[in-house]
Short mmCIF file of C-alpha atoms in Angstrom, two decimals:
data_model
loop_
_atom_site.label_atom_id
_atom_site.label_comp_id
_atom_site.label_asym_id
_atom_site.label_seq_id
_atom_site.Cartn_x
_atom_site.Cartn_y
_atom_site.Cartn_z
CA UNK A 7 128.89 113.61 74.81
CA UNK A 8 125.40 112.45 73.48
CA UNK A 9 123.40 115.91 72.29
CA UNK A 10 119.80 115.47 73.33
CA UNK A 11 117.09 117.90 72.04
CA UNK A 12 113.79 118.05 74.21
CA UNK A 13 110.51 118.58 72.26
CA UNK A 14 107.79 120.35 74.43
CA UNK A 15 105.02 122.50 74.01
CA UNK A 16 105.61 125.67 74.90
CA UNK A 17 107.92 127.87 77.51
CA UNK A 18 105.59 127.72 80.73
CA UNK A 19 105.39 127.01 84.18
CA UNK A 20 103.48 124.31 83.83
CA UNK A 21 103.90 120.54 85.54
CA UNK A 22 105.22 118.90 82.05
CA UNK A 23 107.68 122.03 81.18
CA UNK A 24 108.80 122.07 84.70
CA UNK A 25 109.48 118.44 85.04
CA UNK A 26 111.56 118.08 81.60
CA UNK A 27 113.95 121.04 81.67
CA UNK A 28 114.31 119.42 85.55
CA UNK A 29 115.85 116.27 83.76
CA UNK A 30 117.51 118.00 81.13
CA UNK A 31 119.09 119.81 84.12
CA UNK A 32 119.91 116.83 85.94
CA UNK A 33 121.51 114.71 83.01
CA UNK A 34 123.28 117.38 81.44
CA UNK A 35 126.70 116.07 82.62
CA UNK A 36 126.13 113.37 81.02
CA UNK A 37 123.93 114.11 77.43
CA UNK A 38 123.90 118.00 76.45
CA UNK A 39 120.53 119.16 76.64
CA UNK A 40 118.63 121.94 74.34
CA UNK A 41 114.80 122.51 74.45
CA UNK A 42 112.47 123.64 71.67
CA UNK A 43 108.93 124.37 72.08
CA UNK A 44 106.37 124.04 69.59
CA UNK A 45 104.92 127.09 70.46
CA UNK A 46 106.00 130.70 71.12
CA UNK A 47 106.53 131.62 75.11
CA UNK A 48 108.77 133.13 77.50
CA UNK A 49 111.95 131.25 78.16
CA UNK A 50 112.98 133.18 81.32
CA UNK A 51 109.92 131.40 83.09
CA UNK A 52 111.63 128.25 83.23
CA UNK A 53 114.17 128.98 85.46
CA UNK A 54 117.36 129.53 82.76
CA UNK A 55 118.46 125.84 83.85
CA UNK A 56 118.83 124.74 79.94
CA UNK A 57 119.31 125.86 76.60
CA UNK A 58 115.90 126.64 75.10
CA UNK A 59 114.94 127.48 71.18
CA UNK A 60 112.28 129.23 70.09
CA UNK A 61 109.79 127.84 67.41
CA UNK A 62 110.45 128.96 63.89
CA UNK A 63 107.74 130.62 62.02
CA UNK A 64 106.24 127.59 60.31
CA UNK A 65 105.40 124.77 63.11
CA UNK A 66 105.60 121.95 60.66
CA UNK A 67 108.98 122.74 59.87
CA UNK A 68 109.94 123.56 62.80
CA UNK A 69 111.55 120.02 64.24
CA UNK A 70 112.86 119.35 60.88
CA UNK A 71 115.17 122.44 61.09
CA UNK A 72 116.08 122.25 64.01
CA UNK A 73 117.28 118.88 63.72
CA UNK A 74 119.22 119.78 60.74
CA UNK A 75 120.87 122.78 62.92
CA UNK A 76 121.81 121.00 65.98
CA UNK A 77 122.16 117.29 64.95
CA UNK A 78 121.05 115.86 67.88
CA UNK A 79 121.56 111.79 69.10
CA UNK A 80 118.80 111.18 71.08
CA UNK A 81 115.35 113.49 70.72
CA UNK A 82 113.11 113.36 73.58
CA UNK A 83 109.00 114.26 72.72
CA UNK A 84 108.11 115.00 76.25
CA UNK A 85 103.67 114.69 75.78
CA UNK A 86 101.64 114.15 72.68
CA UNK A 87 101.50 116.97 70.84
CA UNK A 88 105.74 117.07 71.02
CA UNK A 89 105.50 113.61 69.67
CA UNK A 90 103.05 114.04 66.71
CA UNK A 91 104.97 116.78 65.51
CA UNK A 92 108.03 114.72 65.79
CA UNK A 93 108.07 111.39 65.12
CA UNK A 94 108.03 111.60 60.95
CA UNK A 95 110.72 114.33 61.36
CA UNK A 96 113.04 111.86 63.52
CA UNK A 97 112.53 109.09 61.55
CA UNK A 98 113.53 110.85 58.21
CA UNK A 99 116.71 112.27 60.04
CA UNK A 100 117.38 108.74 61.41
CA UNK A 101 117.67 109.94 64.89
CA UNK A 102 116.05 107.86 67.75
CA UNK A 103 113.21 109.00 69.61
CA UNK A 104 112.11 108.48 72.94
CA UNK A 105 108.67 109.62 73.82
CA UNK A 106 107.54 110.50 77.59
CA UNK A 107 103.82 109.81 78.38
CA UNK A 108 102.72 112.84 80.72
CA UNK A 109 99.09 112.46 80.99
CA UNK A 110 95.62 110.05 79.91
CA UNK A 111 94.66 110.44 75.90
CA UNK A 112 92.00 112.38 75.39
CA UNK A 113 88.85 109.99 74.44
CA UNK A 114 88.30 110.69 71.04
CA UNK A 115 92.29 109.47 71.01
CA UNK A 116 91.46 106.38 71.93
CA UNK A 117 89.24 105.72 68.79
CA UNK A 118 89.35 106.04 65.11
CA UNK A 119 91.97 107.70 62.68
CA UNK A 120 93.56 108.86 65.91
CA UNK A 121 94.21 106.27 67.67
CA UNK A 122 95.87 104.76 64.94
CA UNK A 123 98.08 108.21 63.70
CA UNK A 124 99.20 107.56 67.67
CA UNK A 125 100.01 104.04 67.23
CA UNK A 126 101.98 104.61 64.07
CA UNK A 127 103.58 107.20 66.28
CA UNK A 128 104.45 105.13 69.14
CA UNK A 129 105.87 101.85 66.74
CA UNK A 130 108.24 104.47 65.61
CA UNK A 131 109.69 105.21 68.86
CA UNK A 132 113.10 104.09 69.60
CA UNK A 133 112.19 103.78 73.50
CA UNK A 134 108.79 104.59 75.69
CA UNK A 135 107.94 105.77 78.84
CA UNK A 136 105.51 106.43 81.30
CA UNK A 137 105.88 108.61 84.65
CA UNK A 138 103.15 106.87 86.45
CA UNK A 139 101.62 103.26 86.32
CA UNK A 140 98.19 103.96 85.29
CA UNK A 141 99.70 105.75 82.17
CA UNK A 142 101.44 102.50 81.41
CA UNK A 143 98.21 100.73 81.96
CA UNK A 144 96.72 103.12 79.25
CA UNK A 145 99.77 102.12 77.08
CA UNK A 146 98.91 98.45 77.26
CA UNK A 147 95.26 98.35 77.32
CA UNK A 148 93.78 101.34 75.37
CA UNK A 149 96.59 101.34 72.61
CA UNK A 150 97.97 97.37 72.50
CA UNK A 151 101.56 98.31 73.32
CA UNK A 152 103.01 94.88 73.92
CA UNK A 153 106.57 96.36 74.06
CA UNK A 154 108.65 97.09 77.10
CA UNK A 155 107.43 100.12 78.52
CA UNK A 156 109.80 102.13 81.12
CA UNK A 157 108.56 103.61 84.24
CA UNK A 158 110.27 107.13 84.76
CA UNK A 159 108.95 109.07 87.31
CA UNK A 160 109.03 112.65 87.75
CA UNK A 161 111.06 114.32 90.59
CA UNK A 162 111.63 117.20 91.95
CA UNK A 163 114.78 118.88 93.66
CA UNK A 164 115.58 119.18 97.50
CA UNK A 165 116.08 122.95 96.72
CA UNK A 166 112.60 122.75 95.34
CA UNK A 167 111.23 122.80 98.67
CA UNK A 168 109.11 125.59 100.50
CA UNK A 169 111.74 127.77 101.76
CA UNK A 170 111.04 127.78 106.08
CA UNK A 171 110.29 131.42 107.61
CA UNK A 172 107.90 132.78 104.84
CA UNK A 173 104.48 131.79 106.26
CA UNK A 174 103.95 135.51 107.90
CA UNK A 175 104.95 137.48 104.65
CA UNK A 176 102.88 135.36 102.21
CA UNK A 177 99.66 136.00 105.00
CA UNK A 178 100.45 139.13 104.68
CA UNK A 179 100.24 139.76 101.01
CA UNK A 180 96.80 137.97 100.84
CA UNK A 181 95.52 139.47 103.80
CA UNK A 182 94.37 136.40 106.00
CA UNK A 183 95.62 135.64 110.02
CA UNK A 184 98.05 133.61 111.07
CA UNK A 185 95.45 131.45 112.51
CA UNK A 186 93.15 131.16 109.60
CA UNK A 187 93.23 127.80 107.09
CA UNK A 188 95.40 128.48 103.79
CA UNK A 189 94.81 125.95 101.11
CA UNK A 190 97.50 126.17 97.96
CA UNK A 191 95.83 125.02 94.41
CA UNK A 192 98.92 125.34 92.16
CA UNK A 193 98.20 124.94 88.37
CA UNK A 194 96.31 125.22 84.52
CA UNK A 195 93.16 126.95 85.49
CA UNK A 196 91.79 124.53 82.97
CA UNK A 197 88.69 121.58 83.12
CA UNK A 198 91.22 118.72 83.63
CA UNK A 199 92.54 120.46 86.76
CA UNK A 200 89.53 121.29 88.01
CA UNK A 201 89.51 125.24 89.55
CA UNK A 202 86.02 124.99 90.12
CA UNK A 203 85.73 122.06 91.86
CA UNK A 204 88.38 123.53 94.03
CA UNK A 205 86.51 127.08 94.29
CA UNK A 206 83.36 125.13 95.48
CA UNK A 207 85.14 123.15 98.00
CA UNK A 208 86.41 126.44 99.78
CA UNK A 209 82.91 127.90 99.56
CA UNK A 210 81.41 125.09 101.05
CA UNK A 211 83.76 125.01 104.08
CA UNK A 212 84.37 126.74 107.50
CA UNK A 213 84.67 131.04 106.40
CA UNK A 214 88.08 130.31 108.00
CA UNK A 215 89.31 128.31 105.46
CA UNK A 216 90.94 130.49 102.26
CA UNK A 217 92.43 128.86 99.20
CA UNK A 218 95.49 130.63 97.18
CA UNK A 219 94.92 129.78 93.38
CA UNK A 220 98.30 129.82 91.50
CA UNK A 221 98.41 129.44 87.65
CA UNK A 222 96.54 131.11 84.95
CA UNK A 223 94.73 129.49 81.72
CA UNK A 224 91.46 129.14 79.78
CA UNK A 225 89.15 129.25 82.81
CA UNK A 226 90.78 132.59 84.73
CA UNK A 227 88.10 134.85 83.39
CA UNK A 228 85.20 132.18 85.12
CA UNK A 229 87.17 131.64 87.89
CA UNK A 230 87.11 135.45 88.82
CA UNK A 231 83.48 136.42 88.23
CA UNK A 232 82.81 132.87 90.03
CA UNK A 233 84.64 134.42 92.65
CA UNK A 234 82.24 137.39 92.62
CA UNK A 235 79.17 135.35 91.86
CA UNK A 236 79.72 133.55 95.08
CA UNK A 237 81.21 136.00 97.17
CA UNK A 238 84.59 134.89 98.34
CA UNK A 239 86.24 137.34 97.27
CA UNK A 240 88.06 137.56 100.71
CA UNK A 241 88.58 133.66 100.77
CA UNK A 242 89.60 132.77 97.26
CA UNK A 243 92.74 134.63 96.47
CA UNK A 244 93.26 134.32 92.66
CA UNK A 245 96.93 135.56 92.03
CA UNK A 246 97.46 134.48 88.28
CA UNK A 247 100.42 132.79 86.69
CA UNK A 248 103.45 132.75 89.61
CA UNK A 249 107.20 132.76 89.64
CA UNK A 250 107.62 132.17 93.57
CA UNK A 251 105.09 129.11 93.80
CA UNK A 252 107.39 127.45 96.73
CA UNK A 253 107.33 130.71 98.65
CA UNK A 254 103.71 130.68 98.17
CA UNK A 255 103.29 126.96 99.57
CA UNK A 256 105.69 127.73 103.10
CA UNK A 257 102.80 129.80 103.79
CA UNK A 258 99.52 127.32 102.99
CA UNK A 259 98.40 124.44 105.50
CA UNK A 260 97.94 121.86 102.76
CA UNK A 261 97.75 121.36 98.93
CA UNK A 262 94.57 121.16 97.28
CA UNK A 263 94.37 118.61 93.83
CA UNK A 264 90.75 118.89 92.34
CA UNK A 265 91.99 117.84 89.08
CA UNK A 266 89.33 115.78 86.92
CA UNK A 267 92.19 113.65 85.49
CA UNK A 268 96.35 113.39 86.42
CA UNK A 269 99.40 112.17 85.56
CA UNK A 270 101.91 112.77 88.60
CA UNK A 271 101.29 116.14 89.47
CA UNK A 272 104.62 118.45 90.44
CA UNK A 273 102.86 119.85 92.84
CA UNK A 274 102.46 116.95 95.39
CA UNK A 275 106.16 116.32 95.18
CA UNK A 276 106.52 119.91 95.98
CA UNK A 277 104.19 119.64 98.98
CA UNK A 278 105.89 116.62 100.65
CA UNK A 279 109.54 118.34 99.93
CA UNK A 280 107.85 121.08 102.55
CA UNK A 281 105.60 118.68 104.78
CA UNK A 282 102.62 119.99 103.85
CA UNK A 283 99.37 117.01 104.03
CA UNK A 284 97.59 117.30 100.68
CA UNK A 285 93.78 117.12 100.10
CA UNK A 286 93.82 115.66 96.96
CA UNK A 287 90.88 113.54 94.85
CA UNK A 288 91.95 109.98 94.08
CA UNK A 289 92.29 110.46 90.12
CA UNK A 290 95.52 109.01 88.02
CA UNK A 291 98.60 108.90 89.49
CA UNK A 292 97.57 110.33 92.85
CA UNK A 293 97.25 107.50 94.72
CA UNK A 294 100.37 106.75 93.73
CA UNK A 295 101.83 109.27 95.86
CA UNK A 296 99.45 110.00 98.56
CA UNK A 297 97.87 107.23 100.91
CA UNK A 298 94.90 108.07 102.40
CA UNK A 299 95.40 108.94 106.35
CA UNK A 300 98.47 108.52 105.87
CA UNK A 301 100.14 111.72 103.70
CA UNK A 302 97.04 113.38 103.24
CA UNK A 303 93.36 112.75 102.53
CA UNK A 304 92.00 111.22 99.41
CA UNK A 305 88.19 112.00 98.13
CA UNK A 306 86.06 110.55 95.57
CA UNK A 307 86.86 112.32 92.25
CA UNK A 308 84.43 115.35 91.74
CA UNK A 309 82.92 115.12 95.44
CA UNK A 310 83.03 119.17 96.57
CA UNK A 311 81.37 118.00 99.69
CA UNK A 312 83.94 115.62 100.87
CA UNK A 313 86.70 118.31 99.73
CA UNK A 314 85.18 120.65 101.92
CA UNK A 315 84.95 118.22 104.73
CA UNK A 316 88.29 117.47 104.27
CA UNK A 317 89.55 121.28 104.54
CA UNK A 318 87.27 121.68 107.77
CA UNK A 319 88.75 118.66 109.11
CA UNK A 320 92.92 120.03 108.97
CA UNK A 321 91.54 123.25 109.79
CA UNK A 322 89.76 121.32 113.24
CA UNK A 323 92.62 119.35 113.51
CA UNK A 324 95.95 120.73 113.28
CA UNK A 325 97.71 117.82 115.10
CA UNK A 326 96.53 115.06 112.28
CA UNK A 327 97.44 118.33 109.68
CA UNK A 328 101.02 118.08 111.19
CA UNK A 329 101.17 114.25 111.53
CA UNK A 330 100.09 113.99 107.71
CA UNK A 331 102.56 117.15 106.58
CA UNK A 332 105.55 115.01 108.58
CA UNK A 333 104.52 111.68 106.91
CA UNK A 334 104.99 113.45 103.64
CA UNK A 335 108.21 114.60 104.02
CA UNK A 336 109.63 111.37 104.81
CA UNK A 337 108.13 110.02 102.26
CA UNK A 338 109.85 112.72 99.71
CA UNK A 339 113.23 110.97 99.48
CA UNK A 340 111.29 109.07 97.05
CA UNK A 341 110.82 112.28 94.44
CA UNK A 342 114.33 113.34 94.32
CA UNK A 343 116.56 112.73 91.35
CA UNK A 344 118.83 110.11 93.16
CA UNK A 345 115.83 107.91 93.83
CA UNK A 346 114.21 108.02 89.90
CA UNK A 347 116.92 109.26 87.43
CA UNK A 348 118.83 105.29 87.34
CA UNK A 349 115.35 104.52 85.77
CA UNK A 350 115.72 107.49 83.07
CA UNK A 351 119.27 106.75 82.48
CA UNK A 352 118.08 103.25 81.49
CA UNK A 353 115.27 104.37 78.97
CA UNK A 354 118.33 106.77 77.51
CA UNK A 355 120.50 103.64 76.72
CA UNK A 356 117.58 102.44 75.88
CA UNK A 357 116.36 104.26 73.14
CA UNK A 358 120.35 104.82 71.87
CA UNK A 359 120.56 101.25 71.61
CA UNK A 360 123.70 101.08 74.92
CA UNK A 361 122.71 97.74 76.19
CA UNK A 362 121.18 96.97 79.60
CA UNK A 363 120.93 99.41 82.10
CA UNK A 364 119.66 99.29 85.79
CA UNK A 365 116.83 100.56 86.07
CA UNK A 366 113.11 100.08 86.85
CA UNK A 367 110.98 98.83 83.54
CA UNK A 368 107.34 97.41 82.97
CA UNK A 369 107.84 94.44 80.52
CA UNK A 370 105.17 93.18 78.17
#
């Protein structure tokens, strides 16, 4: 059986982590998965479902040895960073590579020295892909990729799904009525994700609405004296990094995405697996998977107002909340791993040089 070794940043609970120990899960009857992270972290919070290393000492050599020790046939640089840090490393080993685009390039990625460091990268790639369309897109027209490009979306698992019957006793830990409007923002407390455009939002809605914040990162510390600063300290429940996030979302109303730029965020998937409508701005690959009116409702990117009018409207509404929350689910067949993984089996053979596979593919 084909060994493949995963390259990602660090052991968190965070949407690119999640979603590749989810596929090393899910294709480990068929290539043996280990994980290695760039970075030191806790293993335990990803869930135990694979094999994961932890960094050596020195990060440069840190790919290097770790090839040598495990002699992988496939390596798998799941984001940027993994795939910087890997691509020299994999070529002098001769091992193939196969990189997963997560997310936009930063701007100043786009330009210079580093855009071409990342096209030297990507030319050395046995196989590419992208888990959204727009990030192709970027591929083609920010970075000249003129090669054939797979489409691999991210997925989650039926048994990923808010368990049912936990709305009272998550209420109940944050203190708010069974009748009052619970909004669930679920990720990095960083800019790209946009905490404070979310924290606005709440404060500019109805006092019933509250918002659970799930996730810690650069911009806790602002987030809680923002909290203070604006008084919602009753309404804005900041609970910090979170093991139970599906428990947490059987007992919110709707999923709030205020993030300033996306790739296909985990936690939409996650909210149509339990019905839940999703107030999300219409940034990256979120139009992708919501349709306005139709799954949830989509704002102008960085418009607190219309997030807030959004909230009040669910909250005023609950018969559109549960016609949107039941449109989701059905649409969720889409995110689990029978509908996507022929598409990542096919960027596998791909990359290990097996022929054609079925599968879905953006050509040049």
């Amino acid at each position: 059986m084909p060994r493949v070794l995963y390259v990602i940043t660090r052991a968190q609970r965070r949407g690119a982590e999640v979603d590749a120990t989810l596929l090393a899960e899910a294709l480990a009857a068929e290539y043996e998965p280990l994980v290695v992270t760039l970075y030191p972290g806790d293993p335990a919070v990803l869930g135990g479902r694979v094999p994961v290393l932890p960094p050596h000492n020195r990060r440069v050599s840190i790919i290097r040895r770790t090839i040598k020790e495990v002699e992988p046939s496939l390596i798998v640089a799941y984001g940027g960073e993994p795939l910087l840090k890997t691509y020299r490393e994999a070529r002098r080993a001769k091992v193939p590579l196969l990189y997963v685009k997560i997310s936009m390039a930063v701007p100043k990625a786009k330009r210079g020295l580093r855009r071409i460091v990342l096209r030297r990268a990507l030319a050395r790639c046995a196989a590419i892909t992208a888990v959204a369309p727009h990030l192709v897109r970027e591929l083609r027209e920010d970075f000249g990729m003129d090669r054939e490009i797979h489409l691999t979306p991210t997925f989650r698992r039926a048994s990923d799904a808010p368990p049912e019957r936990q709305r009272s006793s998550v209420r109940e830990e944050l203190g708010i009525g069974g009748d009052d409007f619970l909004a669930a923002f679920v990720g990095s407390l960083s800019e790209e994700k946009g905490p404070d455009l979310a924290l606005e939002a709440v404060a500019k809605s109805r006092r019933r609405v509250h918002l659970l914040v799930a996730g810690d990162g650069p911009m806790s510390d602002w987030m809680a004296r923002r909290i203070t600063d604006r008084d919602l300290a009753g309404r804005v429940h900041l609970l910090g990094p979170r093991g139970d996030v599906p428990r947490l979302l059987s007992g919110a109303d709707a999923v709030l995405v205020t993030s300033r730029q996306e790739g296909r965020p985990g936690v939409v998937l996650e909210a149509a697996l339990g019905g839940l409508p999703v107030v999300a701005m219409a940034v990256g690959g979120v139009p992708d998977l919501v349709t306005h009116r139709s799954e949830g409702l989509l704002i102008p990117p960085g418009d607190v107002q219309s997030a807030a009018a959004a909230l009040n409207e669910l909250l005023g509404d609950p018969v559109l909340q549960r016609t949107l929350g039941e449109a989701a689910r059905a649409r969720s067949k889409r995110y689990l791993p029978a509908a996507v993984l022929p598409a990542w089996r096919a960027a596998f053979a791909a990359a290990l040089g097996e022929g054609d596979e079925p599968g879905e593919t953006v050509s040049a």
